[in-house]
PDB file of C-alpha atoms in Angstrom:
ATOM      1  CA  MET A   1     106.363 148.699 195.213  1.00  0.00           C
ATOM      2  CA  ASN A   2     103.177 148.007 197.068  1.00  0.00           C
ATOM      3  CA  ASP A   3     100.357 145.429 196.026  1.00  0.00           C
ATOM      4  CA  PHE A   4      98.079 148.246 194.651  1.00  0.00           C
ATOM      5  CA  ASN A   5     100.660 149.997 192.754  1.00  0.00           C
ATOM      6  CA  ARG A   6     101.718 146.494 191.470  1.00  0.00           C
ATOM      7  CA  MET A   7      98.337 145.850 190.056  1.00  0.00           C
ATOM      8  CA  ALA A   8      97.890 149.440 188.560  1.00  0.00           C
ATOM      9  CA  VAL A   9     101.074 148.853 186.770  1.00  0.00           C
ATOM     10  CA  SER A  10     100.107 145.293 185.550  1.00  0.00           C
ATOM     11  CA  VAL A  11      96.542 146.704 184.053  1.00  0.00           C
ATOM     12  CA  LYS A  12      97.909 149.753 182.571  1.00  0.00           C
ATOM     13  CA  LYS A  13     100.749 147.739 180.716  1.00  0.00           C
ATOM     14  CA  PRO A  14      99.842 144.392 179.587  1.00  0.00           C
ATOM     15  CA  LYS A  15     102.165 141.915 178.194  1.00  0.00           C
ATOM     16  CA  LEU A  16     102.463 142.200 174.386  1.00  0.00           C
ATOM     17  CA  HIS A  17     100.829 139.047 172.736  1.00  0.00           C
ATOM     18  CA  GLU A  18     103.313 136.950 170.915  1.00  0.00           C
ATOM     19  CA  ASP A  19     101.873 138.225 167.661  1.00  0.00           C
ATOM     20  CA  VAL A  20     102.142 142.007 168.456  1.00  0.00           C
ATOM     21  CA  ARG A  21     105.632 141.518 169.896  1.00  0.00           C
ATOM     22  CA  PRO A  22     107.632 141.484 166.335  1.00  0.00           C
ATOM     23  CA  PHE A  23     105.753 144.559 165.174  1.00  0.00           C
ATOM     24  CA  ALA A  24     106.663 146.191 168.555  1.00  0.00           C
ATOM     25  CA  GLN A  25     110.563 145.424 168.077  1.00  0.00           C
ATOM     26  CA  ALA A  26     110.349 145.770 164.068  1.00  0.00           C
ATOM     27  CA  ASP A  27     111.766 142.373 163.766  1.00  0.00           C
ATOM     28  CA  ALA A  28     110.853 142.138 160.191  1.00  0.00           C
ATOM     29  CA  PRO A  29     111.484 138.321 159.699  1.00  0.00           C
ATOM     30  CA  ALA A  30     109.267 137.599 162.515  1.00  0.00           C
ATOM     31  CA  MET A  31     106.637 139.944 161.263  1.00  0.00           C
ATOM     32  CA  ALA A  32     106.483 137.735 157.968  1.00  0.00           C
ATOM     33  CA  ASN A  33     106.067 134.700 160.072  1.00  0.00           C
ATOM     34  CA  VAL A  34     102.918 136.306 161.595  1.00  0.00           C
ATOM     35  CA  PHE A  35     101.750 137.147 158.155  1.00  0.00           C
ATOM     36  CA  ARG A  36     102.189 133.736 157.088  1.00  0.00           C
ATOM     37  CA  LYS A  37     100.324 132.485 160.220  1.00  0.00           C
ATOM     38  CA  TRP A  38      97.606 134.554 159.652  1.00  0.00           C
ATOM     39  CA  GLN A  39      96.932 132.955 156.038  1.00  0.00           C
ATOM     40  CA  ARG A  40      96.241 129.700 157.847  1.00  0.00           C
ATOM     41  CA  GLN A  41      94.664 131.286 161.179  1.00  0.00           C
ATOM     42  CA  PRO A  42      92.537 134.232 160.392  1.00  0.00           C
ATOM     43  CA  PRO A  43      93.570 136.891 163.448  1.00  0.00           C
ATOM     44  CA  ASP A  44      91.476 138.442 165.893  1.00  0.00           C
ATOM     45  CA  ILE A  45      91.738 141.844 164.653  1.00  0.00           C
ATOM     46  CA  GLU A  46      90.205 143.969 167.454  1.00  0.00           C
ATOM     47  CA  GLY A  47      92.105 141.772 170.199  1.00  0.00           C
ATOM     48  CA  PHE A  48      95.509 142.483 168.282  1.00  0.00           C
ATOM     49  CA  VAL A  49      94.883 146.281 168.206  1.00  0.00           C
ATOM     50  CA  GLN A  50      93.974 146.290 171.909  1.00  0.00           C
ATOM     51  CA  ASN A  51      96.903 144.742 172.619  1.00  0.00           C
ATOM     52  CA  ALA A  52      99.097 146.509 170.371  1.00  0.00           C
ATOM     53  CA  ILE A  53      97.873 149.925 171.603  1.00  0.00           C
ATOM     54  CA  ALA A  54      97.685 149.417 175.284  1.00  0.00           C
ATOM     55  CA  ASN A  55     101.311 150.286 175.929  1.00  0.00           C
ATOM     56  CA  VAL A  56     101.895 153.356 173.750  1.00  0.00           C
ATOM     57  CA  GLY A  57     100.297 155.916 176.292  1.00  0.00           C
ATOM     58  CA  PHE A  58      97.321 157.105 173.965  1.00  0.00           C
ATOM     59  CA  SER A  59      94.752 159.359 175.451  1.00  0.00           C
ATOM     60  CA  ASP A  60      91.417 157.591 176.272  1.00  0.00           C
ATOM     61  CA  LYS A  61      89.894 159.409 172.913  1.00  0.00           C
ATOM     62  CA  SER A  62      92.811 158.281 170.885  1.00  0.00           C
ATOM     63  CA  GLU A  63      92.142 154.656 172.087  1.00  0.00           C
ATOM     64  CA  SER A  64      88.466 154.664 171.705  1.00  0.00           C
ATOM     65  CA  VAL A  65      88.487 156.285 168.091  1.00  0.00           C
ATOM     66  CA  ILE A  66      91.445 153.427 167.051  1.00  0.00           C
ATOM     67  CA  MET A  67      89.136 150.564 168.554  1.00  0.00           C
ATOM     68  CA  VAL A  68      86.105 151.698 166.759  1.00  0.00           C
ATOM     69  CA  ALA A  69      88.069 151.580 163.387  1.00  0.00           C
ATOM     70  CA  ALA A  70      89.516 148.142 164.419  1.00  0.00           C
ATOM     71  CA  LYS A  71      85.663 146.975 164.784  1.00  0.00           C
ATOM     72  CA  LEU A  72      84.849 148.343 161.378  1.00  0.00           C
ATOM     73  CA  ALA A  73      88.054 146.721 159.736  1.00  0.00           C
ATOM     74  CA  ALA A  74      86.962 143.586 161.635  1.00  0.00           C
ATOM     75  CA  GLU A  75      83.522 143.524 159.927  1.00  0.00           C
ATOM     76  CA  PRO A  76      82.817 140.792 157.272  1.00  0.00           C
ATOM     77  CA  ASN A  77      84.371 141.332 154.091  1.00  0.00           C
ATOM     78  CA  ALA A  78      84.829 138.691 150.933  1.00  0.00           C
ATOM     79  CA  ASN A  79      87.652 140.383 148.789  1.00  0.00           C
ATOM     80  CA  ALA A  80      90.493 138.326 148.169  1.00  0.00           C
ATOM     81  CA  PHE A  81      93.088 140.883 148.834  1.00  0.00           C
ATOM     82  CA  HIS A  82      91.299 144.268 150.203  1.00  0.00           C
ATOM     83  CA  GLY A  83      89.605 142.514 153.077  1.00  0.00           C
ATOM     84  CA  ASN A  84      89.963 142.102 156.817  1.00  0.00           C
ATOM     85  CA  LYS A  85      93.686 140.291 156.941  1.00  0.00           C
ATOM     86  CA  HIS A  86      95.193 143.124 154.757  1.00  0.00           C
ATOM     87  CA  PHE A  87      93.339 145.730 157.228  1.00  0.00           C
ATOM     88  CA  LEU A  88      95.061 144.423 159.985  1.00  0.00           C
ATOM     89  CA  GLN A  89      98.638 143.935 158.166  1.00  0.00           C
ATOM     90  CA  VAL A  90      98.592 147.420 157.008  1.00  0.00           C
ATOM     91  CA  PHE A  91      97.716 148.216 160.573  1.00  0.00           C
ATOM     92  CA  ALA A  92     100.225 145.867 162.242  1.00  0.00           C
ATOM     93  CA  THR A  93     103.410 147.465 159.646  1.00  0.00           C
ATOM     94  CA  THR A  94     101.817 150.959 160.251  1.00  0.00           C
ATOM     95  CA  TYR A  95     102.147 150.367 164.113  1.00  0.00           C
ATOM     96  CA  THR A  96     105.912 149.450 163.678  1.00  0.00           C
ATOM     97  CA  LEU A  97     106.754 152.431 161.569  1.00  0.00           C
ATOM     98  CA  GLY A  98     104.876 154.876 163.457  1.00  0.00           C
ATOM     99  CA  LEU A  99     106.234 153.540 166.894  1.00  0.00           C
ATOM    100  CA  ARG A 100     109.656 154.154 165.856  1.00  0.00           C
ATOM    101  CA  ALA A 101     108.867 157.813 164.720  1.00  0.00           C
ATOM    102  CA  LEU A 102     107.234 158.213 167.927  1.00  0.00           C
ATOM    103  CA  GLN A 103     110.087 157.220 169.844  1.00  0.00           C
ATOM    104  CA  GLU A 104     112.384 158.918 167.998  1.00  0.00           C
ATOM    105  CA  GLU A 105     109.982 162.154 168.603  1.00  0.00           C
ATOM    106  CA  ARG A 106     109.239 162.953 165.177  1.00  0.00           C
ATOM    107  CA  ILE A 107     105.338 162.308 165.551  1.00  0.00           C
ATOM    108  CA  THR A 108     103.149 163.154 168.403  1.00  0.00           C
ATOM    109  CA  SER A 109     100.953 160.526 169.827  1.00  0.00           C
ATOM    110  CA  GLN A 110      97.634 162.099 168.494  1.00  0.00           C
ATOM    111  CA  THR A 111      99.262 161.948 165.141  1.00  0.00           C
ATOM    112  CA  PHE A 112     100.165 158.337 165.718  1.00  0.00           C
ATOM    113  CA  GLY A 113      96.719 157.478 166.687  1.00  0.00           C
ATOM    114  CA  ASN A 114      95.152 159.040 163.925  1.00  0.00           C
ATOM    115  CA  LEU A 115      97.888 157.099 161.335  1.00  0.00           C
ATOM    116  CA  LEU A 116      96.670 154.048 163.088  1.00  0.00           C
ATOM    117  CA  THR A 117      93.081 154.780 162.517  1.00  0.00           C
ATOM    118  CA  ALA A 118      93.706 155.747 158.979  1.00  0.00           C
ATOM    119  CA  ALA A 119      95.672 152.144 158.284  1.00  0.00           C
ATOM    120  CA  LEU A 120      92.443 150.566 160.057  1.00  0.00           C
ATOM    121  CA  ILE A 121      89.485 151.899 157.551  1.00  0.00           C
ATOM    122  CA  HIS A 122      91.946 153.035 154.459  1.00  0.00           C
ATOM    123  CA  ASP A 123      90.144 150.540 152.399  1.00  0.00           C
ATOM    124  CA  TYR A 124      87.090 150.381 154.300  1.00  0.00           C
ATOM    125  CA  LYS A 125      84.000 148.904 152.120  1.00  0.00           C
ATOM    126  CA  HIS A 126      86.286 148.509 149.028  1.00  0.00           C
ATOM    127  CA  ASP A 127      84.182 147.165 146.418  1.00  0.00           C
ATOM    128  CA  GLY A 128      87.149 144.718 144.967  1.00  0.00           C
ATOM    129  CA  THR A 129      87.705 146.871 141.661  1.00  0.00           C
ATOM    130  CA  THR A 130      89.756 149.684 141.233  1.00  0.00           C
ATOM    131  CA  ASN A 131      89.483 153.467 140.935  1.00  0.00           C
ATOM    132  CA  ASN A 132      88.391 153.046 137.382  1.00  0.00           C
ATOM    133  CA  GLY A 133      89.731 156.729 136.432  1.00  0.00           C
ATOM    134  CA  GLU A 134      87.803 158.599 139.330  1.00  0.00           C
ATOM    135  CA  GLN A 135      90.612 159.878 141.604  1.00  0.00           C
ATOM    136  CA  PHE A 136      90.094 159.123 145.351  1.00  0.00           C
ATOM    137  CA  ARG A 137      86.724 157.008 145.061  1.00  0.00           C
ATOM    138  CA  LEU A 138      87.631 154.526 146.950  1.00  0.00           C
ATOM    139  CA  GLU A 139      89.395 156.141 149.498  1.00  0.00           C
ATOM    140  CA  ASN A 140      86.562 158.923 149.878  1.00  0.00           C
ATOM    141  CA  ARG A 141      83.980 155.925 150.253  1.00  0.00           C
ATOM    142  CA  SER A 142      86.421 154.280 153.009  1.00  0.00           C
ATOM    143  CA  CYS A 143      86.421 157.803 154.742  1.00  0.00           C
ATOM    144  CA  GLU A 144      82.514 158.451 154.372  1.00  0.00           C
ATOM    145  CA  GLU A 145      81.378 155.019 155.310  1.00  0.00           C
ATOM    146  CA  SER A 146      83.434 155.344 158.386  1.00  0.00           C
ATOM    147  CA  LYS A 147      83.114 159.274 159.648  1.00  0.00           C
ATOM    148  CA  ALA A 148      79.864 158.711 161.726  1.00  0.00           C
ATOM    149  CA  SER A 149      81.369 155.932 163.696  1.00  0.00           C
ATOM    150  CA  LEU A 150      84.755 157.764 164.460  1.00  0.00           C
ATOM    151  CA  ILE A 151      83.024 160.844 165.331  1.00  0.00           C
ATOM    152  CA  GLU A 152      80.992 159.028 167.791  1.00  0.00           C
ATOM    153  CA  ALA A 153      84.207 157.575 169.258  1.00  0.00           C
ATOM    154  CA  GLY A 154      85.431 160.824 169.979  1.00  0.00           C
ATOM    155  CA  ALA A 155      87.118 162.033 166.686  1.00  0.00           C
ATOM    156  CA  ASP A 156      86.795 165.948 166.010  1.00  0.00           C
ATOM    157  CA  GLU A 157      87.044 167.808 162.897  1.00  0.00           C
ATOM    158  CA  ASP A 158      90.961 168.013 163.003  1.00  0.00           C
ATOM    159  CA  ASP A 159      91.347 164.330 163.686  1.00  0.00           C
ATOM    160  CA  LEU A 160      89.147 163.763 160.610  1.00  0.00           C
ATOM    161  CA  GLU A 161      90.822 166.175 158.531  1.00  0.00           C
ATOM    162  CA  ILE A 162      94.029 164.249 158.941  1.00  0.00           C
ATOM    163  CA  ILE A 163      92.795 160.929 159.085  1.00  0.00           C
ATOM    164  CA  LYS A 164      91.012 161.519 155.603  1.00  0.00           C
ATOM    165  CA  ALA A 165      94.361 162.833 154.250  1.00  0.00           C
ATOM    166  CA  PHE A 166      96.427 159.838 155.322  1.00  0.00           C
ATOM    167  CA  VAL A 167      93.744 157.798 153.617  1.00  0.00           C
ATOM    168  CA  LEU A 168      93.954 159.577 150.396  1.00  0.00           C
ATOM    169  CA  THR A 169      97.643 159.016 150.312  1.00  0.00           C
ATOM    170  CA  THR A 170      97.303 155.892 149.761  1.00  0.00           C
ATOM    171  CA  ASP A 171      95.756 156.130 146.262  1.00  0.00           C
ATOM    172  CA  VAL A 172      98.059 154.880 143.471  1.00  0.00           C
ATOM    173  CA  SER A 173      95.831 155.261 140.698  1.00  0.00           C
ATOM    174  CA  LYS A 174      97.029 156.901 137.554  1.00  0.00           C
ATOM    175  CA  ASP A 175      97.616 156.595 133.831  1.00  0.00           C
ATOM    176  CA  PHE A 176     100.257 153.842 134.099  1.00  0.00           C
ATOM    177  CA  ASP A 177     100.970 154.027 130.363  1.00  0.00           C
ATOM    178  CA  ASP A 178     102.326 157.697 130.731  1.00  0.00           C
ATOM    179  CA  PRO A 179     105.727 157.704 132.597  1.00  0.00           C
ATOM    180  CA  ARG A 180     105.074 161.455 133.367  1.00  0.00           C
ATOM    181  CA  ALA A 181     101.734 160.483 135.352  1.00  0.00           C
ATOM    182  CA  ALA A 182     101.624 160.820 139.161  1.00  0.00           C
ATOM    183  CA  SER A 183      99.055 159.188 141.612  1.00  0.00           C
ATOM    184  CA  PRO A 184      98.486 161.052 145.026  1.00  0.00           C
ATOM    185  CA  ALA A 185     100.884 158.775 146.433  1.00  0.00           C
ATOM    186  CA  ASP A 186     103.776 159.551 143.703  1.00  0.00           C
ATOM    187  CA  SER A 187     102.912 163.437 144.270  1.00  0.00           C
ATOM    188  CA  LEU A 188     103.815 163.461 147.960  1.00  0.00           C
ATOM    189  CA  LYS A 189     106.965 160.862 147.534  1.00  0.00           C
ATOM    190  CA  ARG A 190     107.939 163.682 144.733  1.00  0.00           C
ATOM    191  CA  PHE A 191     107.695 166.414 147.395  1.00  0.00           C
ATOM    192  CA  THR A 192     110.086 164.764 149.683  1.00  0.00           C
ATOM    193  CA  LEU A 193     112.462 164.816 146.843  1.00  0.00           C
ATOM    194  CA  ASN A 194     112.170 168.139 145.388  1.00  0.00           C
ATOM    195  CA  SER A 195     110.203 170.115 147.786  1.00  0.00           C
ATOM    196  CA  ASP A 196     107.539 171.530 145.164  1.00  0.00           C
ATOM    197  CA  VAL A 197     104.340 171.932 147.103  1.00  0.00           C
ATOM    198  CA  GLU A 198     102.591 172.934 143.819  1.00  0.00           C
ATOM    199  CA  GLY A 199     103.027 169.557 142.405  1.00  0.00           C
ATOM    200  CA  VAL A 200     101.463 167.687 145.345  1.00  0.00           C
ATOM    201  CA  PHE A 201      97.505 166.626 145.115  1.00  0.00           C
ATOM    202  CA  PRO A 202      95.702 169.643 146.791  1.00  0.00           C
ATOM    203  CA  GLN A 203      93.704 166.885 148.759  1.00  0.00           C
ATOM    204  CA  LEU A 204      97.251 166.355 150.579  1.00  0.00           C
ATOM    205  CA  ARG A 205      98.447 169.804 151.000  1.00  0.00           C
ATOM    206  CA  VAL A 206      97.192 169.935 154.345  1.00  0.00           C
ATOM    207  CA  LEU A 207      99.811 167.517 155.436  1.00  0.00           C
ATOM    208  CA  ILE A 208     102.575 169.935 154.464  1.00  0.00           C
ATOM    209  CA  GLU A 209     100.646 173.059 155.861  1.00  0.00           C
ATOM    210  CA  LYS A 210     100.299 171.439 159.207  1.00  0.00           C
ATOM    211  CA  THR A 211     103.814 169.633 159.916  1.00  0.00           C
ATOM    212  CA  THR A 212     105.569 171.130 162.357  1.00  0.00           C
ATOM    213  CA  PRO A 213     108.911 170.248 164.043  1.00  0.00           C
ATOM    214  CA  GLY A 214     108.430 166.845 165.888  1.00  0.00           C
ATOM    215  CA  ASN A 215     105.444 166.217 164.216  1.00  0.00           C
ATOM    216  CA  ASP A 216     106.261 165.269 160.625  1.00  0.00           C
ATOM    217  CA  LEU A 217     102.591 164.631 158.994  1.00  0.00           C
ATOM    218  CA  VAL A 218     104.112 163.853 155.294  1.00  0.00           C
ATOM    219  CA  ASP A 219     106.592 161.350 156.782  1.00  0.00           C
ATOM    220  CA  ALA A 220     103.596 159.771 158.707  1.00  0.00           C
ATOM    221  CA  ALA A 221     101.652 159.867 155.380  1.00  0.00           C
ATOM    222  CA  LEU A 222     104.228 157.966 153.908  1.00  0.00           C
ATOM    223  CA  MET A 223     104.540 155.370 156.508  1.00  0.00           C
ATOM    224  CA  LEU A 224     100.929 154.187 155.866  1.00  0.00           C
ATOM    225  CA  GLN A 225     101.782 154.305 152.063  1.00  0.00           C
ATOM    226  CA  ASP A 226     104.937 152.060 152.924  1.00  0.00           C
ATOM    227  CA  ALA A 227     102.921 149.952 154.781  1.00  0.00           C
ATOM    228  CA  ASP A 228     100.296 149.440 152.371  1.00  0.00           C
ATOM    229  CA  VAL A 229     102.396 148.426 149.565  1.00  0.00           C
ATOM    230  CA  GLY A 230     105.125 147.055 152.028  1.00  0.00           C
ATOM    231  CA  ILE A 231     103.357 144.337 153.437  1.00  0.00           C
ATOM    232  CA  ALA A 232     103.354 142.252 150.275  1.00  0.00           C
ATOM    233  CA  HIS A 233     107.232 142.166 150.249  1.00  0.00           C
ATOM    234  CA  LEU A 234     108.266 141.112 153.709  1.00  0.00           C
ATOM    235  CA  ASP A 235     109.664 137.955 151.767  1.00  0.00           C
ATOM    236  CA  VAL A 236     109.168 135.921 148.684  1.00  0.00           C
ATOM    237  CA  GLN A 237     106.251 133.908 150.023  1.00  0.00           C
ATOM    238  CA  THR A 238     104.331 136.784 151.145  1.00  0.00           C
ATOM    239  CA  THR A 239     104.906 138.617 148.113  1.00  0.00           C
ATOM    240  CA  HIS A 240     103.610 135.832 146.039  1.00  0.00           C
ATOM    241  CA  GLN A 241     100.631 135.137 148.159  1.00  0.00           C
ATOM    242  CA  ALA A 242      99.435 138.908 147.568  1.00  0.00           C
ATOM    243  CA  GLY A 243      99.878 138.621 143.982  1.00  0.00           C
ATOM    244  CA  ARG A 244      97.520 135.485 143.782  1.00  0.00           C
ATOM    245  CA  GLU A 245      94.831 137.173 145.926  1.00  0.00           C
ATOM    246  CA  LEU A 246      95.215 140.413 143.922  1.00  0.00           C
ATOM    247  CA  ALA A 247      94.504 138.300 141.075  1.00  0.00           C
ATOM    248  CA  LYS A 248      91.763 136.407 142.673  1.00  0.00           C
ATOM    249  CA  GLU A 249      90.052 139.626 143.350  1.00  0.00           C
ATOM    250  CA  ARG A 250      90.077 141.014 140.096  1.00  0.00           C
ATOM    251  CA  GLY A 251      89.008 138.145 138.120  1.00  0.00           C
ATOM    252  CA  GLY A 252      92.410 137.378 136.251  1.00  0.00           C
ATOM    253  CA  GLU A 253      95.210 134.927 136.133  1.00  0.00           C
ATOM    254  CA  TYR A 254      97.948 135.223 138.366  1.00  0.00           C
ATOM    255  CA  THR A 255     101.609 135.151 137.007  1.00  0.00           C
ATOM    256  CA  PRO A 256     105.042 135.963 138.065  1.00  0.00           C
ATOM    257  CA  GLN A 257     105.305 138.390 135.537  1.00  0.00           C
ATOM    258  CA  ASN A 258     101.761 140.105 136.768  1.00  0.00           C
ATOM    259  CA  GLN A 259     103.550 140.216 140.199  1.00  0.00           C
ATOM    260  CA  ILE A 260     106.794 142.171 138.815  1.00  0.00           C
ATOM    261  CA  VAL A 261     104.633 144.509 137.083  1.00  0.00           C
ATOM    262  CA  PHE A 262     102.657 145.459 140.469  1.00  0.00           C
ATOM    263  CA  MET A 263     105.935 145.755 142.005  1.00  0.00           C
ATOM    264  CA  ASP A 264     107.500 147.873 139.251  1.00  0.00           C
ATOM    265  CA  LYS A 265     104.501 150.223 138.946  1.00  0.00           C
ATOM    266  CA  ILE A 266     102.607 150.354 141.834  1.00  0.00           C
ATOM    267  CA  CYS A 267     105.275 149.685 144.405  1.00  0.00           C
ATOM    268  CA  HIS A 268     108.067 151.536 142.864  1.00  0.00           C
ATOM    269  CA  ARG A 269     110.540 148.911 144.672  1.00  0.00           C
ATOM    270  CA  GLN A 270     111.298 151.965 146.942  1.00  0.00           C
ATOM    271  CA  CYS A 271     110.115 152.922 150.306  1.00  0.00           C
ATOM    272  CA  PHE A 272     109.930 156.721 151.433  1.00  0.00           C
ATOM    273  CA  SER A 273     109.207 157.171 154.818  1.00  0.00           C
ATOM    274  CA  LYS A 274     112.409 157.307 157.385  1.00  0.00           C
ATOM    275  CA  ALA A 275     111.151 154.209 159.015  1.00  0.00           C
ATOM    276  CA  GLY A 276     110.094 152.454 156.242  1.00  0.00           C
ATOM    277  CA  ARG A 277     113.584 152.767 154.423  1.00  0.00           C
ATOM    278  CA  GLU A 278     115.206 151.478 157.616  1.00  0.00           C
ATOM    279  CA  ILE A 279     112.890 148.572 158.330  1.00  0.00           C
ATOM    280  CA  ILE A 280     111.137 147.529 155.276  1.00  0.00           C
ATOM    281  CA  GLN A 281     113.563 148.561 152.255  1.00  0.00           C
ATOM    282  CA  PRO A 282     116.085 145.849 153.247  1.00  0.00           C
ATOM    283  CA  ARG A 283     113.355 143.175 153.074  1.00  0.00           C
ATOM    284  CA  LEU A 284     111.808 144.496 149.995  1.00  0.00           C
ATOM    285  CA  GLU A 285     115.433 144.447 148.322  1.00  0.00           C
ATOM    286  CA  ALA A 286     116.135 140.891 149.068  1.00  0.00           C
ATOM    287  CA  VAL A 287     112.845 140.121 147.685  1.00  0.00           C
ATOM    288  CA  MET A 288     113.877 142.109 144.525  1.00  0.00           C
ATOM    289  CA  GLN A 289     117.258 140.040 144.237  1.00  0.00           C
ATOM    290  CA  ALA A 290     115.260 136.867 144.539  1.00  0.00           C
ATOM    291  CA  LEU A 291     112.860 137.757 141.485  1.00  0.00           C
ATOM    292  CA  GLN A 292     116.170 139.103 139.649  1.00  0.00           C
ATOM    293  CA  MET A 293     114.781 142.810 139.634  1.00  0.00           C
ATOM    294  CA  PRO A 294     117.651 145.258 140.049  1.00  0.00           C
ATOM    295  CA  PRO A 295     117.383 147.702 142.737  1.00  0.00           C
ATOM    296  CA  GLN A 296     115.986 151.129 141.588  1.00  0.00           C
ATOM    297  CA  ALA A 297     116.926 154.568 143.149  1.00  0.00           C
ATOM    298  CA  PRO A 298     114.239 156.924 144.161  1.00  0.00           C
ATOM    299  CA  GLU A 299     114.674 159.767 141.688  1.00  0.00           C
ATOM    300  CA  SER A 300     114.421 156.952 138.632  1.00  0.00           C
ATOM    301  CA  VAL A 301     110.917 156.465 140.086  1.00  0.00           C
ATOM    302  CA  PHE A 302     109.345 159.286 138.468  1.00  0.00           C
ATOM    303  CA  GLN A 303     111.224 159.754 135.180  1.00  0.00           C
TER     304      GLN A 303
END
């Protein structure tokens, strides 16, 4: 290899940063260590994202859109939980899950790029509250507030449609007192169990309609959902930290019981994407065991 080619390779494939490497290697214990590090030291969001995507082989357009989303995710945010660190944690975990799906040819690089973009903006402009009975209130806000920037970066109508559907999938709000009630996230999870398209929220059905062999948009959406709730449960310490941050954000008092309710009602103690089951689920089960919570079968989640 001559000097010119050697230089070209080094420019195209920079060395992975030490914080990025555990996520690229799906090393869950090391991922948890990075999250603990970010508790002490605010991370460089744009730098992390740029290093993470450099070796994937994205198109110039996808890289541009992802980096604009990273810039939005780095804007100052005062929320205790739904803030900058959360945006990067969800991105990093989605990166881990999506990278495996890409390597196994279950999604395309374009879908992976849209998925990472959705991870970065899924809680953009979050106001620190809940949807308050209005389905998709916060998720729609995130999409609308980021739309102009994504278009300027090169996102087209097809990209925006899929990015929005991914973001809407993260809505876990519902009537928690009604065991039959389903959130948008639940409806897509149920589809993986019973293939009932009619039970899926209409706003999410595009993911089913546009899924093709080698590009499973439903599984991709569930990767984001698994990352969104799974980051809090890579180990017991991060679980309790997430509980404290959520309580602070909502003006309440943190208790271990609140943490169990959060895991039981929102996280369901179960991952539904293929990569989530392989990478996050074993960690989640270890946390449940430490909290003395029994395992839960997928089918029992929705009864």
